Coordinates of C-alpha atoms and ligand atoms in Angstrom, one line a residue:
X1 CA -6.4 13.0 12.0
X2 CA -5.4 9.4 11.4
X3 CA -1.8 8.6 12.3
X4 CA -0.5 6.4 9.5
X5 CA 2.7 4.6 8.4
X6 CA 3.3 3.9 4.7
X7 CA 5.3 0.8 3.8
X8 CA 7.2 0.8 0.4
X9 CA 10.0 -1.1 -1.3
X10 CA 10.6 0.8 -4.5
X11 CA 9.9 4.0 -6.4
X12 CA 7.2 5.2 -4.0
X13 CA 4.9 6.9 -6.6
X14 CA 1.9 5.9 -4.5
X15 CA 3.6 7.2 -1.3
X16 CA 4.1 10.5 -3.2
X17 CA 0.4 10.5 -4.2
X18 CA -0.5 10.1 -0.5
X19 CA 1.9 12.8 0.6
X20 CA 0.4 15.1 -2.1
X21 CA -3.2 14.4 -0.9
X22 CA -2.3 15.1 2.7
X23 CA -0.6 18.4 1.7
X24 CA -3.5 19.4 -0.5
X25 CA -5.9 18.8 2.5
X26 CA -7.9 16.1 0.7
X27 CA -6.6 13.3 3.0
X28 CA -7.1 13.7 6.7
X29 CA -4.0 11.8 7.8
X30 CA -0.6 12.4 9.4
X31 CA 2.2 10.3 7.9
X32 CA 4.2 9.5 10.9
X33 CA 6.7 7.1 9.2
X34 CA 7.7 5.5 5.9
X35 CA 9.0 1.9 6.5
X36 CA 11.2 0.6 3.7
X37 CA 13.0 -2.8 3.3
X38 CA 15.4 -1.7 0.5
X39 CA 18.2 0.7 1.3
X40 CA 18.5 1.9 -2.3
X41 CA 14.8 2.5 -2.9
X42 CA 13.9 5.8 -4.5
X43 CA 11.0 6.2 -2.0
X44 CA 13.7 7.1 0.6
X45 CA 14.6 10.2 -1.5
X46 CA 11.0 11.2 -1.6
X47 CA 10.8 11.1 2.3
X48 CA 13.7 13.5 2.5
X49 CA 12.0 16.0 0.1
X50 CA 8.7 15.6 2.0
X51 CA 10.4 15.9 5.3
X52 CA 8.8 12.6 6.6
X53 CA 10.6 10.2 8.9
X54 CA 11.8 7.0 7.3
X55 CA 12.9 3.7 8.8
X56 CA 14.9 1.4 6.6
X57 CA 15.1 -2.2 7.9
X58 CA 16.5 -5.4 6.3
X59 CA 15.3 -8.9 7.4
X60 CA 18.8 -10.2 6.9
X61 CA 19.8 -8.3 10.1
X62 CA 17.4 -10.4 12.2
X63 CA 17.3 -14.0 13.2
X64 CA 13.7 -14.5 12.0
X65 CA 10.6 -12.8 10.8
X66 CA 9.2 -12.4 14.3
X67 CA 12.3 -10.4 15.5
X68 CA 12.2 -8.4 12.2
X69 CA 8.5 -7.5 12.7
X70 CA 8.9 -6.8 16.4
X71 CA 11.4 -4.1 15.6
X72 CA 9.0 -2.6 13.0
X73 CA 6.1 -2.7 15.5
X74 CA 8.3 -0.9 18.1
X75 CA 9.0 1.9 15.6
X76 CA 5.3 2.2 14.8
X77 CA 4.2 2.2 18.4
X78 CA 6.8 4.8 19.4
X79 CA 5.2 7.1 16.9
X80 CA 1.6 6.3 17.9
X81 CA 0.9 4.9 14.4
X82 CA -2.7 3.7 14.2
X83 CA -3.0 2.5 10.6
X84 CA -0.6 0.9 8.0
X85 CA -0.8 1.6 4.3
X86 CA 1.1 -0.8 2.1
X87 CA 2.2 1.0 -1.1
X88 CA 4.5 -1.3 -3.2
X89 CA 5.8 -3.1 -0.1
X90 CA 7.0 -6.4 -1.7
X91 CA 7.0 -8.5 1.4
X92 CA 4.4 -10.6 3.1
X93 CA 3.1 -9.1 6.4
X94 CA 3.5 -11.7 9.2
X95 CA 1.6 -12.5 12.3
X96 CA 3.5 -10.1 14.6
X97 CA 2.4 -7.0 12.7
X98 CA -1.0 -8.5 11.9
X99 CA -1.8 -9.0 15.6
X100 CA -0.9 -5.5 16.5
X101 CA -2.7 -3.9 13.6
X102 CA -5.7 -6.2 13.1
X103 CA -8.1 -4.8 10.4
X104 CA -5.9 -1.7 10.2
X105 CA -3.7 -2.6 7.3
X106 CA -4.5 -2.0 3.6
X107 CA -2.7 -2.8 0.4
X108 CA -2.9 -1.8 -3.3
X109 CA -2.3 -4.4 -6.0
X110 CA -2.1 -3.9 -9.8
X111 CA -4.6 -6.5 -10.9
X112 CA -8.2 -7.5 -10.3
X113 CA -7.7 -9.9 -7.5
X114 CA -8.1 -12.8 -7.0
X115 CA -6.5 -12.8 -10.5
X116 CA -2.7 -12.4 -10.6
X117 CA -1.6 -12.1 -7.0
X118 CA 2.1 -11.8 -6.0
X119 CA 4.9 -10.4 -8.0
X120 CA 4.7 -8.8 -11.5
X121 CA 0.9 -8.8 -11.6
X122 CA 1.0 -6.7 -14.8
X123 CA 3.3 -9.2 -16.6
X124 CA 1.2 -12.1 -15.4
X125 CA -2.0 -10.4 -16.8
X126 CA -0.3 -9.7 -20.2
X127 CA 1.1 -13.2 -20.5
X128 CA -2.4 -14.5 -19.8
X129 CA -3.7 -12.3 -22.7
X130 CA -6.5 -10.7 -20.7
X131 CA -8.1 -7.6 -22.2
X132 CA -9.2 -6.1 -18.9
X133 CA -7.0 -5.9 -15.8
X134 CA -7.0 -3.2 -13.1
X135 CA -6.2 -2.5 -9.5
X136 CA -7.5 -3.7 -6.2
X137 CA -7.4 -2.0 -2.7
X138 CA -7.9 -4.6 0.0
X139 CA -7.5 -5.2 3.7
X140 CA -4.4 -7.3 4.5
X141 CA -4.6 -10.8 6.0
X142 CA -2.0 -13.5 6.3
X143 CA -2.2 -14.6 2.7
X144 CA -0.6 -13.3 -0.5
X145 CA -3.0 -10.5 -1.7
X146 CA -6.0 -12.3 -0.3
X147 CA -7.7 -10.0 2.3
X148 CA -11.2 -8.6 2.0
X149 CA -11.6 -6.4 -1.1
X150 CA -12.5 -2.7 -0.6
X151 CA -12.5 -1.3 -4.1
X152 CA -11.5 -2.4 -7.6
X153 CA -11.1 -0.4 -10.8
X154 CA -10.9 -2.0 -14.2
X155 CA -8.3 -0.8 -16.8
X156 CA -8.4 -2.0 -20.4
X157 CA -5.4 -3.6 -22.0
X158 CA -5.2 -2.7 -25.7
X159 CA -3.7 -5.1 -28.3
X160 CA -0.5 -3.1 -29.0
X161 CA 0.1 -2.1 -25.4
X162 CA 3.6 -2.7 -23.9
X163 CA 4.0 -3.6 -20.3
X164 CA 5.1 -0.1 -19.6
X165 CA 1.9 1.3 -21.2
X166 CA -0.2 -0.8 -18.9
X167 CA 1.8 -0.1 -15.8
X168 CA 1.6 3.7 -16.5
X169 CA -2.2 3.5 -16.9
X170 CA -2.7 1.4 -13.8
X171 CA -0.4 3.6 -11.7
X172 CA -2.2 6.8 -12.8
X173 CA -5.4 5.3 -11.6
X174 CA -3.7 4.1 -8.4
X175 CA -2.5 7.6 -7.6
X176 CA -6.1 8.9 -7.8
X177 CA -7.8 6.0 -6.2
X178 CA -5.6 5.2 -3.1
X179 CA -5.8 8.6 -1.4
X180 CA -9.6 8.7 -2.1
X181 CA -10.2 5.3 -0.6
X182 CA -8.1 6.1 2.4
X183 CA -10.0 9.2 3.0
X184 CA -13.3 7.2 2.8
X185 CA -11.9 4.7 5.4
X186 CA -10.7 7.3 7.8
X187 CA -13.7 9.5 7.7
X188 CA -16.3 6.7 7.9
X189 CA -14.5 4.8 10.7
X190 CA -15.7 5.1 14.2
X191 CA -13.9 3.9 17.3
X192 CA -15.7 0.6 17.4
X193 CA -16.3 -0.3 13.8
X194 CA -14.0 -0.7 10.9
X195 CA -15.8 -0.7 7.6
X196 CA -15.1 -3.9 5.6
X197 CA -16.5 -2.4 2.4
X198 CA -16.7 1.3 1.4
X199 CA -18.1 0.7 -2.1
X200 CA -16.9 2.0 -5.5
X201 CA -15.4 5.4 -5.6
X202 CA -15.7 5.7 -9.4
Ligands
GAR1 C1 2.2 -0.4 -7.4 O1 1.8 -0.4 -8.7 C2 1.5 -1.3 -6.5 O2 0.2 -1.6 -7.0 C3 2.4 -2.6 -6.6 O3 3.7 -2.1 -6.6 C4 3.7 -0.8 -7.3 C5 4.5 0.2 -6.5 O4 4.7 1.3 -7.2 N1 2.1 -3.4 -5.5 C6 2.2 -4.8 -5.6 O5 2.5 -5.4 -6.7 C7 1.9 -5.5 -4.3 N2 1.8 -6.9 -4.5 P1 5.3 2.6 -6.4 O6 6.5 2.2 -5.6 O7 5.6 3.6 -7.5 O8 4.1 3.1 -5.6

């Protein structure tokens, strides 16, 4: 059973999908901790309902990013966390966490990377007038949404769609896709080899 931590900054609907998959027995993982950088985030309410430990931390309380991340790593290590799942965590992962969890951090992003990295990917896609966007699940490296891609799924943008319509459609797909891909990663992994590509799940 993979011991994981989920990092989130907002509503936590992807966190909820992961909790639901674990409870349904379709994802062989134990969620040891939810790490959050926003004290008012709705995801913290979800942790209470799910009875999962949470750790809320603000970079403002630390002298620099290294000290901030060292504290996070200490929290993760004290719970034997083996793998980090970013689910709407709106902060760049720095070298302190990357060194400790090399090749064991994944992220989900609401666009077909490398298109539209960073904040408000859906707004960026709509402003650009693209007819197809989607989601990407990828390993995390030091860049902004730049790590090796694991899976992508296309989602059509229709002419009269509002931003909310597109967000809803992408997030519905995220909630199905993320637990499935995590399960693929956790069950195919062996002690000495981390798969860099698990192929399409659709
Ligand atoms: C998700 O759509 C995720 O793809 C996106 O934030 C949303 C979080 O929603 N992540 C990024 O934009 C990362 N660059 P949630 O809090 O309801 O899971």
